[in-house]
């Protein structure tokens, strides 16, 4: 699933997470974020989850108060993209326990760490939920150890 | 207080800010503190400060001063600092920044770190933001990791390799051997990464593609295992075993099977199996089925399989899930040209989707419906499309109207149906039609001579109902002007008779003229129509005279000019008025603005054959009368009969600007000096002359003219020509095949010669004709051509 970018934003258009898989200048990133929020927030409630924007397919899904939005190449499988977004939400849910927007706001770096165990270079790197969760746990353990003052 | 709480504290404070200004203040303070902390020596809080900075960056504030800190943290031996450092690198550094090169060495070291989680950080960062240079530097390392490491690292190395290949395609060769062996791994993560890598390699290099075709059986085996295996808790998603891997394998099989019979054959069975065994009640299953359908349609699959695929798409159309309906229609759109009949079977469902709530679904359904129009279903489908038009969203209207017009033009079962359809569209959505609709409709109406009465009645009724739709009003005015006599006569077989008085008609036209809703072009139509009625009505000519004279002082210059000219027609040229305002000849489809008859030949062939005879039958005398009287023609001895293919000779069908500026009829003529001609054949009173119209380095245009000095006409004249091999010859249709007697007329034929090799031009002409009941045939050789006039 070759993703160009993954964005999370709230109902008010506030950005909660941005992951870019292609090199894009800062100014253009800001423009893309603006365009995505406008387009997605402007959709009627019972519309389908796929959009076209320039030469990309945009797939988005609303989970509670957060919109998960990703940009794909034109040949990609949109239904699978929905599954990818869903899998990420499941991973967040498992990690935080009934995840809500505040969890992602106050622990944004953890959200990134989880994403980086699930996707790499815009592609899915691990298809098993358990393996991803276990890797995060192990990394967190390692972090805790290294934070102690007597660690190397 | 633990440092990480300070991060969350800062977030809380920022969120607590009530205005943008307050927020900016807080952030400025925090950034200043962070900067100060960065300048200090290592005090154990660096990673938390960088994390704070990353949060600020996400809010949209500048954070470039953190770039060097990322580099420092990445080089730290502590995992927590590396973790945040690498995260910062991915967020703040991209390949365009110089600082990114500084982390290359750290990444290199970390790739061989003893902890796999450190290796993982390096791989992830390289795969996310590695520049081409970094990729070149580190590619051998990645290759090493692809071969000899645990599956956790292998899967990440594979995707890192994908990134490297995208940045530096030549390095693909480096990874090809390793990726081949990865296919035998059992670990799903590694397998998935391997398939993605192989896909990338095959897409970029045709030779690699050839190599990997040998792996098709292996891939088929893996896929079969996934589909037929029992429940696997680790990879199960809604009853499908690892849909992510299944979709990627299907995609790879598609690339390998494209344009290749053997590979396609090998996967036919598998695809049928997947198509029948996959449960599509949830998105995961539908995603796999969707990819299967795409693969079937793209490779050389057997027809049974293709029908199965189209049926799957048809089933998707009935799915409750809007997303599935949408992608079904996008896929059907791609295959509607190639598998037209299969898609036609689902036409009913597609047409139903026109009524869907979702705008994207509606748009797709419209595109598909227009693609499915055929001669067989045109009537029923058009009903649905017209229904759709009355309730469709505004952004789709223009597209719908042009689609309807195209479909109507191609498949109209009868002229009356065609006219009715266009009128329906104009009444429903006249504001969203293309500009050429008005002249096209007028042209269509003139050709349907039996329907003139019906059409003008219908248009009159539409006009008195509503004058806001400009296109409809323009056509209505034109028709009332042209066929006003039919309107006033009252009887009409096609509709119920209704008595229309002359005053009513003039009232309607005057309303249009005076209404503020009418555009200047529309008013022009109305004025001209009023003028035309002066020869078609009996009692109210004075009223028309007064209208015309009033508009002689209109502010609009165009209207004023027309009114003045019409006034002149009343006063000085009243004897010509009837002739000038006579019924128009049938309009040639391509003639507006064109003098080249080539395209006309093509389009006319498509129209009904009756049209051609109608063209010849229509009265041409008025036009000739006009030219004699106004004495503009001198020396262009073109025959009055129009030929179907050469409309150059026709004196004046309508220009495409506001309907029929009659006095402009003769504007297009120019008088050219007569070029010298050479007599190439003279026998039995038949003379054939040749003149060169144009000559270039690589070709020439010549005209052959045949005259007859006998006292009986020559009939069935045909000219044939032959030229040397490298020369291309194109003979235009002759102006006729009858040469009147006594030299009273002639037949001309234009010949185009294209001589790209610049050989010496020669031509052999065979002349056949019937003279006094004898058939004669002669051949002449032309070795030299006269020089052209200019």
Short mmCIF file of N, CA and C in Angstrom, two decimals, chain B residues 595 664-671:
data_model
loop_
_atom_site.label_atom_id
_atom_site.label_comp_id
_atom_site.label_asym_id
_atom_site.label_seq_id
_atom_site.Cartn_x
_atom_site.Cartn_y
_atom_site.Cartn_z
N UNK B 595 -14.98 26.72 -45.55
CA UNK B 595 -15.20 26.66 -46.98
C UNK B 595 -14.65 25.36 -47.54
N UNK B 664 -25.60 38.96 -45.06
CA UNK B 664 -24.20 38.57 -45.03
C UNK B 664 -23.94 37.36 -45.90
N UNK B 665 -24.99 36.88 -46.56
CA UNK B 665 -24.92 35.66 -47.36
C UNK B 665 -23.72 35.62 -48.27
N UNK B 666 -23.44 36.76 -48.84
CA UNK B 666 -22.44 36.76 -49.88
C UNK B 666 -21.11 37.27 -49.37
N UNK B 667 -20.97 37.40 -48.09
CA UNK B 667 -19.74 37.96 -47.54
C UNK B 667 -18.53 37.11 -47.81
N UNK B 668 -18.73 35.79 -47.94
CA UNK B 668 -17.56 34.92 -48.02
C UNK B 668 -16.94 34.83 -49.39
N UNK B 669 -17.56 35.37 -50.38
CA UNK B 669 -17.04 35.20 -51.73
C UNK B 669 -15.90 36.15 -52.01
N UNK B 670 -14.91 35.64 -52.70
CA UNK B 670 -13.92 36.58 -53.22
C UNK B 670 -13.69 36.26 -54.68
N UNK B 671 -13.34 37.26 -55.41
CA UNK B 671 -13.16 37.06 -56.86
C UNK B 671 -11.68 36.90 -57.13
#
